[in-house]
Amino acid sequence: MKRGWFLLLSVFLYGLEGQGQKPEEVLARWSETTPIEKVYLHFDRDNYLAGETAWFKAYLYSDYQPDTISTSLYVELLNESSVILSRKILPVFFGNTTGQFELPDSLSSGSYMVRAYSPTMLRVDADFIYKRRIYIYGKKNNTVLTRPKEKMTRIEFFPEGGNIVNGFENTIAFKATDENGLPATISGILKNENGKELTSLSTYHDGMGMFSLMQEEKERYFVTINGDTTAKKYYLPEKIEKGISVTIIPHPQGNFFEIHQRTNDPAYQAAYMIGQMQHHLVFRKNFTSTNEEIQGVINTKDLHSGILQVTFFNKNGIPLAERLCFVNNKEYVQPAELLMDTIQFSRKAKNRFRVLLKDTVIGTISVAITDPEYDLLPARQENIFSTLLLTADLKGYVHNPAYYFSGDNDSVQTALDLVMMTNGWRRFRWNALSEKSFSENRYVDLSYITLAGKVSLRDMKKPYAEKPLLLLLLGADSARSMQMINTDKQGMFRLDSMLFFGTTRIFFSDIRGKKSQYIDVNLSGDSLNRAFFLPALESKPPVLNSDLVTPSLSKLAYDYEAISKANGTLLEGITLKVKKKTLLQEMEEKYVSGMFAGDANKTIDLVNSNDADVYQNIFDYLQLRVPSLSVSNEGFEYSIYYRQGFAVSSLGNIPMILYLNEIETDANVIANIPGNQVAMVKIFGSFAGATGNGAGGVLAIYTKQGADITSSNSAADIKKYTGYSLIKDFYAPDYSVNLVPPEKADHRITLDWRPTISVNHINPGIPVSFYNNDRSKKFKVIVEGMTLTGKMVCIEKIISFSDKKPF
């Protein structure tokens, strides 16, 4: 596989040299057109009960800073068959967003995949989008923890530099996995075809290890596993006759490298090496020596942290060897600590702690507080460090990547270097840097929601050209907004950077009063709800270790059964007598808020009446329905008056102040709303919330929403558009106000979730308080975040009775 890659690469780069392009020049062009974007999701937990809500905060990252390229993020929940169970589309601000999955109570127990991406992340390779698994306990599934009966071990070999070169000492890394793709611990013997034992080998960490081999001419080698009764032979990759041997090991300044090459063949002599990170060239080192052995140091102290790709080229720009190294300068770490103020594990007790950040910090953090007794694993296997700096740049499965950021000791560094050796570079391929790649823009960011289309006169092909157009948006979350635009000569319009949530009704209308024309609107596609081609999930998910998870599964099972029984309990023999609300009271509760909920001189319900449906103008209807209301219309200018006694102004009658959906609005805008789109009208003789207490009276008009909306025969056109997914607020009880009966059981697993804590201060201390449930005796606190400069916060701590001091 490696040999084929280098052959293709050689052919391609010969072409580059013929065109006078150096590899680093092509890389620079590639970097400009395809910047790398990454995403990480901080979930409140790693496992859930069916019927719960899974909360998450997304952090987007590009060029070592919060991502400013993408404005929309797609987050999907899939089952083992790659079927999308839920899809959330979320707006991104300053490189972050929040959301949630409402998990159906009908889900079966098992492992589910979450993936997240923005359109521009799909430009190069969809395999690099964010993926992680969460476990959901639900309906019984007896196959969840069942392992295949047949044991099977797979060993992959990865020669350092890319190839086993004949006649040189070669370092070869290996990775051993079991039948589920999880790390396998093995030991074995390296032998030649004659069965001669050359060296022993064993795994060092999570199925990975390495050994050295002096490749002899005409020899093939294989490994046998100790204790394997089948004596299966695992053959090493084929050798190549010509090439260079490369060794890279850690060094106090970065990495020490050593090259072995032949002096009699210039085509296979290293002329220079280059290092690149995130599609950016970070160094180039020329070799003036053509000796058999070249040594040196790669100084990485001034580089950003992350994966460094080192490639050795000959004088013609052909790659001879390649190696990945990990740079960990810790510059990405935002220093932070937790300071406990109050710890109480009694029922519904209040707890307080502070998140202390050092230096001047501008950014955002998210905080999750949970009961660790319900975790299936003793610690999280991924975090913001491991995702954005490591696994986001590697294809395939890396087991427990958070471990590689757990310490600075030699064992962790050696294990991380094995990850670099056993995961070939995949995000960036030299032979992909073609002219076609530079011009391809299959996926672009459209700057939030873009509404575009053509407006025509109804039942005619004639465009509604160069005229003003009113857009009234009625959101599923009861949000309302208005936009005024103008069409062009062809009746076209375009409005970008829009933000609305849920199924939204968009009311398009001419605003020229009685001269308004009947229009039809044809929208040009959907800029938000797009389909993307993505690869299917891995053939099978990782299997949980039943020895580790059984205690926690028992707790989840108990809770799930208790919730199921509670949901199925019926009140028998009890008769509840509740005074039924009037239709008008129900309307008030649905539409009216704040000061508008006060008593009005007159309230008109138009949802449960069709009296106004025949009127194209709501003012025409009101003028006939309310005798004391008069409408003055001079040209396109409307004024509404309410006769309620003697005028208090020497200037004559005072016009009413008008509100549309409780927002003060010009009468000319309201004049274009047909009667059948109005839900309620309230008329006030005076209104404390209006200028001058509404001396001329106040007219409040509410447009229909949700199921109350009906089709329109008006001059306007109404379109339905699904906006961003609705974002909910996490509910945490406040027992200080005694709203919850003390006898009501509180079995929350997530005690608090704060996804949007903004920070802008010097050495800030962020207070967090929460109430315990009825049973937790430990708290797990996860704090993650990112500053505007790209530094990251990552704290994971389990708090027990012994934690009484800062940590």
CSV table of C-alpha atoms in Angstrom, one decimal, residues 133-459:
chain,number,residue,atom,x,y,z
A,133,ARG,CA,-20.3,7.2,20.0
A,134,ILE,CA,-22.7,7.5,22.9
A,135,TYR,CA,-24.3,4.7,24.7
A,136,ILE,CA,-28.1,4.7,25.2
A,137,TYR,CA,-29.9,2.4,27.6
A,138,GLY,CA,-33.4,1.7,26.5
A,139,LYS,CA,-35.4,-1.3,25.4
A,140,LYS,CA,-33.7,-4.6,25.9
A,141,ASN,CA,-31.2,-5.7,23.3
A,142,ASN,CA,-29.5,-8.9,24.2
A,143,THR,CA,-26.8,-8.5,21.6
A,144,VAL,CA,-25.4,-5.2,23.0
A,145,LEU,CA,-22.6,-6.8,25.1
A,146,THR,CA,-22.2,-10.0,23.2
A,147,ARG,CA,-18.8,-10.6,21.6
A,148,PRO,CA,-18.3,-12.9,18.7
A,149,LYS,CA,-17.4,-16.5,19.8
A,150,GLU,CA,-14.5,-16.8,17.4
A,151,LYS,CA,-11.4,-15.0,18.7
A,152,MET,CA,-9.4,-13.3,16.0
A,153,THR,CA,-6.2,-11.1,16.1
A,154,ARG,CA,-5.1,-8.8,13.3
A,155,ILE,CA,-1.6,-7.3,13.1
A,156,GLU,CA,-0.7,-4.4,10.9
A,157,PHE,CA,2.9,-3.4,10.2
A,158,PHE,CA,4.1,0.2,9.6
A,159,PRO,CA,7.7,0.7,8.5
A,160,GLU,CA,9.1,4.0,9.7
A,161,GLY,CA,9.4,6.3,6.8
A,162,GLY,CA,6.9,4.3,4.7
A,163,ASN,CA,8.9,1.3,3.4
A,164,ILE,CA,11.2,-1.5,4.4
A,165,VAL,CA,14.5,-0.8,2.5
A,166,ASN,CA,16.8,-3.6,1.6
A,167,GLY,CA,20.2,-3.5,3.3
A,168,PHE,CA,19.3,-1.0,6.0
A,169,GLU,CA,18.3,-1.2,9.6
A,170,ASN,CA,14.5,-0.6,9.6
A,171,THR,CA,12.3,0.4,12.6
A,172,ILE,CA,8.9,-1.2,12.2
A,173,ALA,CA,5.9,-0.3,14.3
A,174,PHE,CA,2.9,-2.6,14.6
A,175,LYS,CA,-0.7,-2.5,15.8
A,176,ALA,CA,-2.6,-5.5,17.1
A,177,THR,CA,-6.4,-5.5,17.3
A,178,ASP,CA,-9.0,-8.1,18.2
A,179,GLU,CA,-12.1,-9.2,16.4
A,180,ASN,CA,-13.9,-6.0,17.4
A,181,GLY,CA,-11.2,-3.7,16.2
A,182,LEU,CA,-10.1,-3.0,19.8
A,183,PRO,CA,-6.5,-3.1,21.0
A,184,ALA,CA,-5.1,-6.6,21.7
A,185,THR,CA,-2.2,-7.3,24.0
A,186,ILE,CA,0.2,-9.8,22.4
A,187,SER,CA,3.8,-11.0,22.4
A,188,GLY,CA,5.5,-12.8,19.6
A,189,ILE,CA,8.6,-13.8,17.7
A,190,LEU,CA,10.0,-12.4,14.4
A,191,LYS,CA,11.2,-15.1,12.1
A,192,ASN,CA,12.6,-15.5,8.6
A,193,GLU,CA,11.3,-18.0,6.1
A,194,ASN,CA,13.6,-20.7,7.5
A,195,GLY,CA,12.0,-20.4,10.9
A,196,LYS,CA,15.0,-18.7,12.5
A,197,GLU,CA,14.0,-16.6,15.4
A,198,LEU,CA,15.4,-13.0,15.0
A,199,THR,CA,13.9,-11.0,17.8
A,200,SER,CA,11.0,-11.0,20.3
A,201,LEU,CA,8.4,-8.3,20.3
A,202,SER,CA,5.4,-7.3,22.5
A,203,THR,CA,2.8,-4.6,22.7
A,204,TYR,CA,3.8,-1.5,24.6
A,205,HIS,CA,0.5,0.4,24.8
A,206,ASP,CA,-3.0,-0.3,23.5
A,207,GLY,CA,-1.9,-3.0,21.0
A,208,MET,CA,1.0,-1.0,19.6
A,209,GLY,CA,4.7,-1.7,19.7
A,210,MET,CA,7.9,-1.6,17.6
A,211,PHE,CA,11.0,-3.6,16.7
A,212,SER,CA,14.1,-3.3,14.5
A,213,LEU,CA,15.0,-5.4,11.5
A,214,MET,CA,18.1,-5.5,9.3
A,215,GLN,CA,16.5,-6.4,6.0
A,216,GLU,CA,18.6,-9.0,4.2
A,217,GLU,CA,18.4,-9.5,0.4
A,218,LYS,CA,15.9,-12.2,-0.7
A,219,GLU,CA,14.6,-12.7,2.8
A,220,ARG,CA,10.9,-12.5,3.9
A,221,TYR,CA,9.9,-12.2,7.5
A,222,PHE,CA,6.8,-13.0,9.6
A,223,VAL,CA,5.6,-12.8,13.2
A,224,THR,CA,4.0,-15.6,15.2
A,225,ILE,CA,2.0,-14.8,18.4
A,226,ASN,CA,3.0,-16.6,21.6
A,227,GLY,CA,0.3,-19.0,22.7
A,228,ASP,CA,-1.5,-19.1,19.3
A,229,THR,CA,-2.1,-22.8,18.7
A,230,THR,CA,-2.8,-22.2,15.0
A,231,ALA,CA,0.8,-20.8,14.6
A,232,LYS,CA,-0.6,-18.2,12.1
A,233,LYS,CA,2.1,-16.3,10.2
A,234,TYR,CA,1.7,-12.5,10.0
A,235,TYR,CA,4.0,-11.4,7.1
A,236,LEU,CA,5.7,-8.1,7.0
A,237,PRO,CA,5.3,-5.8,4.0
A,238,GLU,CA,7.4,-6.5,0.9
A,239,LYS,CA,10.8,-4.7,0.9
A,240,ILE,CA,12.0,-2.2,-1.7
A,241,GLU,CA,15.4,-2.4,-3.2
A,242,LYS,CA,16.1,1.3,-3.4
A,243,GLY,CA,15.2,4.0,-1.0
A,244,ILE,CA,16.3,5.7,2.3
A,245,SER,CA,15.9,4.5,5.9
A,246,VAL,CA,14.6,7.2,8.3
A,247,THR,CA,14.6,7.2,12.1
A,248,ILE,CA,13.1,10.0,14.2
A,249,ILE,CA,13.1,10.0,18.0
A,250,PRO,CA,12.2,12.6,20.6
A,251,HIS,CA,14.8,15.2,21.5
A,252,PRO,CA,14.9,18.1,24.1
A,253,GLN,CA,14.5,20.6,21.2
A,254,GLY,CA,12.0,18.6,19.3
A,255,ASN,CA,13.0,15.6,17.3
A,256,PHE,CA,16.3,14.0,16.3
A,257,PHE,CA,16.4,12.4,12.8
A,258,GLU,CA,18.8,10.0,11.2
A,259,ILE,CA,18.9,9.1,7.5
A,260,HIS,CA,20.7,6.1,5.9
A,261,GLN,CA,21.1,6.2,2.1
A,262,ARG,CA,23.4,4.9,-0.6
A,263,THR,CA,25.9,7.2,-2.2
A,264,ASN,CA,26.0,5.6,-5.6
A,265,ASP,CA,22.4,6.6,-6.7
A,266,PRO,CA,21.5,10.3,-6.6
A,267,ALA,CA,17.8,9.6,-7.3
A,268,TYR,CA,17.6,8.0,-3.9
A,269,GLN,CA,19.5,10.6,-1.9
A,270,ALA,CA,17.8,13.1,0.3
A,271,ALA,CA,18.2,16.7,-0.9
A,272,TYR,CA,15.9,18.4,1.6
A,273,MET,CA,13.1,17.8,3.9
A,274,ILE,CA,10.0,19.9,4.6
A,275,GLY,CA,7.5,20.0,7.5
A,276,GLN,CA,3.9,21.0,7.3
A,277,MET,CA,1.1,21.4,9.8
A,278,GLN,CA,-2.5,22.2,8.9
A,279,HIS,CA,-1.6,22.7,5.2
A,280,HIS,CA,1.1,25.3,6.2
A,281,LEU,CA,4.8,24.9,5.5
A,282,VAL,CA,6.5,25.3,8.9
A,283,PHE,CA,10.1,24.5,7.9
A,284,ARG,CA,12.4,23.5,5.1
A,285,LYS,CA,15.9,22.0,5.7
A,286,ASN,CA,18.4,21.5,2.8
A,287,PHE,CA,21.0,18.7,3.0
A,288,THR,CA,24.4,19.6,1.5
A,289,SER,CA,25.9,16.3,2.5
A,290,THR,CA,25.5,13.1,0.3
A,291,ASN,CA,27.0,10.8,3.0
A,292,GLU,CA,25.6,7.5,3.8
A,293,GLU,CA,24.4,8.8,7.1
A,294,ILE,CA,22.9,12.2,7.8
A,295,GLN,CA,21.8,13.3,11.3
A,296,GLY,CA,20.2,16.5,12.7
A,297,VAL,CA,17.6,18.0,14.9
A,298,ILE,CA,14.2,19.3,14.0
A,299,ASN,CA,13.6,22.2,16.4
A,300,THR,CA,9.8,22.4,17.1
A,301,LYS,CA,9.9,24.7,20.2
A,302,ASP,CA,8.4,27.6,18.3
A,303,LEU,CA,5.7,25.6,16.5
A,304,HIS,CA,2.1,25.2,17.3
A,305,SER,CA,1.1,21.9,18.9
A,306,GLY,CA,-0.4,19.2,16.8
A,307,ILE,CA,0.6,16.7,14.1
A,308,LEU,CA,3.8,17.5,12.1
A,309,GLN,CA,4.2,15.8,8.7
A,310,VAL,CA,7.9,15.5,7.8
A,311,THR,CA,8.7,14.5,4.2
A,312,PHE,CA,12.1,13.8,2.7
A,313,PHE,CA,12.6,14.7,-1.0
A,314,ASN,CA,15.3,14.1,-3.6
A,315,LYS,CA,16.7,16.9,-5.7
A,316,ASN,CA,13.8,16.5,-8.2
A,317,GLY,CA,11.1,17.0,-5.6
A,318,ILE,CA,10.2,13.3,-5.4
A,319,PRO,CA,9.3,12.1,-1.8
A,320,LEU,CA,11.6,9.3,-0.5
A,321,ALA,CA,10.2,8.9,3.0
A,322,GLU,CA,7.6,10.3,5.3
A,323,ARG,CA,7.0,10.4,9.1
A,324,LEU,CA,4.4,11.9,11.4
A,325,CYS,CA,5.5,13.5,14.7
A,326,PHE,CA,3.5,15.1,17.4
A,327,VAL,CA,4.5,18.5,18.7
A,328,ASN,CA,3.3,19.2,22.2
A,329,ASN,CA,4.4,22.7,23.4
A,330,LYS,CA,1.4,23.2,25.7
A,331,GLU,CA,0.8,26.7,24.3
A,332,TYR,CA,-2.8,25.6,23.6
A,333,VAL,CA,-3.5,25.2,27.3
A,334,GLN,CA,-5.5,27.9,29.1
A,335,PRO,CA,-4.5,27.5,32.7
A,336,ALA,CA,-7.6,26.8,34.9
A,337,GLU,CA,-8.5,25.2,38.2
A,338,LEU,CA,-11.6,24.5,40.3
A,339,LEU,CA,-12.0,26.0,43.7
A,340,MET,CA,-14.7,24.5,45.9
A,341,ASP,CA,-16.6,26.8,48.1
A,342,THR,CA,-19.4,24.5,49.4
A,343,ILE,CA,-19.7,20.8,49.1
A,344,GLN,CA,-22.9,19.1,50.3
A,345,PHE,CA,-24.1,15.6,49.4
A,346,SER,CA,-27.3,15.7,51.3
A,347,ARG,CA,-30.7,15.6,49.5
A,348,LYS,CA,-31.3,18.7,47.3
A,349,ALA,CA,-28.4,20.5,49.0
A,350,LYS,CA,-26.9,23.6,47.4
A,351,ASN,CA,-23.2,23.4,46.2
A,352,ARG,CA,-20.9,26.2,45.0
A,353,PHE,CA,-17.6,26.2,43.3
A,354,ARG,CA,-15.6,28.6,41.1
A,355,VAL,CA,-13.7,28.1,37.8
A,356,LEU,CA,-10.5,30.1,38.1
A,357,LEU,CA,-8.8,31.2,34.8
A,358,LYS,CA,-5.4,32.8,34.7
A,359,ASP,CA,-4.4,35.9,32.6
A,360,THR,CA,-6.6,38.0,30.5
A,361,VAL,CA,-9.3,35.7,29.1
A,362,ILE,CA,-11.9,36.4,26.4
A,363,GLY,CA,-13.8,33.4,25.3
A,364,THR,CA,-16.5,30.9,26.2
A,365,ILE,CA,-16.7,27.8,28.4
A,366,SER,CA,-19.2,25.0,29.1
A,367,VAL,CA,-19.7,23.2,32.4
A,368,ALA,CA,-21.3,19.8,33.0
A,369,ILE,CA,-22.0,18.5,36.5
A,370,THR,CA,-23.1,14.8,36.7
A,371,ASP,CA,-23.3,11.8,38.9
A,372,PRO,CA,-20.2,9.7,38.0
A,373,GLU,CA,-21.8,6.5,39.4
A,374,TYR,CA,-23.8,6.2,36.1
A,375,ASP,CA,-20.7,6.5,33.8
A,376,LEU,CA,-19.9,3.3,31.9
A,377,LEU,CA,-16.2,4.0,31.9
A,378,PRO,CA,-13.9,5.4,34.7
A,379,ALA,CA,-12.8,8.4,32.6
A,380,ARG,CA,-13.7,10.1,29.4
A,381,GLN,CA,-11.8,8.7,26.4
A,382,GLU,CA,-11.9,11.9,24.4
A,383,ASN,CA,-11.7,15.6,25.2
A,384,ILE,CA,-11.3,18.9,23.5
A,385,PHE,CA,-7.4,18.5,23.5
A,386,SER,CA,-7.4,15.0,22.0
A,387,THR,CA,-10.0,15.8,19.4
A,388,LEU,CA,-8.8,19.1,18.0
A,389,LEU,CA,-5.1,18.4,18.2
A,390,LEU,CA,-4.9,14.6,17.4
A,391,THR,CA,-7.8,12.5,16.2
A,392,ALA,CA,-9.3,15.2,13.9
A,393,ASP,CA,-6.2,14.8,11.7
A,394,LEU,CA,-6.2,11.0,11.6
A,395,LYS,CA,-8.4,8.7,9.8
A,396,GLY,CA,-9.7,5.6,11.6
A,397,TYR,CA,-10.1,4.6,15.2
A,398,VAL,CA,-7.7,5.7,17.9
A,399,HIS,CA,-8.4,4.0,21.2
A,400,ASN,CA,-8.7,6.3,24.3
A,401,PRO,CA,-7.0,9.4,22.7
A,402,ALA,CA,-7.5,11.4,25.9
A,403,TYR,CA,-4.7,9.3,27.5
A,404,TYR,CA,-2.1,10.9,25.3
A,405,PHE,CA,-2.8,14.3,27.0
A,406,SER,CA,-2.9,12.9,30.6
A,407,GLY,CA,0.8,13.5,31.4
A,408,ASP,CA,4.3,14.4,30.2
A,409,ASN,CA,6.1,11.3,31.3
A,410,ASP,CA,8.2,9.2,28.9
A,411,SER,CA,5.6,6.4,28.7
A,412,VAL,CA,2.9,8.7,27.5
A,413,GLN,CA,5.2,10.3,24.9
A,414,THR,CA,6.4,6.9,23.7
A,415,ALA,CA,2.8,5.7,23.3
A,416,LEU,CA,1.9,8.9,21.4
A,417,ASP,CA,4.8,8.4,19.1
A,418,LEU,CA,3.5,4.9,18.3
A,419,VAL,CA,0.2,6.5,17.4
A,420,MET,CA,2.1,8.7,14.9
A,421,MET,CA,3.9,5.6,13.4
A,422,THR,CA,0.8,3.4,13.2
A,423,ASN,CA,-1.5,6.0,11.6
A,424,GLY,CA,-0.3,6.9,8.1
A,425,TRP,CA,-0.9,10.5,7.0
A,426,ARG,CA,-4.4,10.7,5.4
A,427,ARG,CA,-5.7,14.2,5.5
A,428,PHE,CA,-3.1,15.5,3.1
A,429,ARG,CA,-1.8,13.7,-0.1
A,430,TRP,CA,0.6,15.2,-2.5
A,431,ASN,CA,-0.9,13.5,-5.5
A,432,ALA,CA,-4.3,15.2,-4.7
A,433,LEU,CA,-2.8,18.6,-5.3
A,434,SER,CA,-4.0,19.0,-8.8
A,435,GLU,CA,-5.2,22.0,-10.7
A,436,LYS,CA,-8.7,20.7,-10.5
A,437,SER,CA,-8.6,20.6,-6.7
A,438,PHE,CA,-7.8,24.4,-6.5
A,439,SER,CA,-10.9,25.3,-8.5
A,440,GLU,CA,-13.4,22.9,-6.9
A,441,ASN,CA,-16.0,24.4,-4.5
A,442,ARG,CA,-18.6,21.7,-4.2
A,443,TYR,CA,-19.5,22.9,-0.7
A,444,VAL,CA,-19.6,26.6,0.3
A,445,ASP,CA,-20.8,28.4,3.4
A,446,LEU,CA,-23.9,30.5,2.5
A,447,SER,CA,-23.7,32.8,5.5
A,448,TYR,CA,-26.5,31.4,7.7
A,449,ILE,CA,-29.9,31.3,5.9
A,450,THR,CA,-30.2,32.8,2.4
A,451,LEU,CA,-33.7,33.5,1.0
A,452,ALA,CA,-33.7,34.1,-2.7
A,453,GLY,CA,-36.2,33.8,-5.5
A,454,LYS,CA,-38.4,35.4,-8.1
A,455,VAL,CA,-41.6,37.4,-7.5
A,456,SER,CA,-44.2,37.5,-10.3
A,457,LEU,CA,-47.6,39.0,-10.7
A,458,ARG,CA,-50.2,36.3,-9.8
A,459,ASP,CA,-51.2,34.1,-12.7
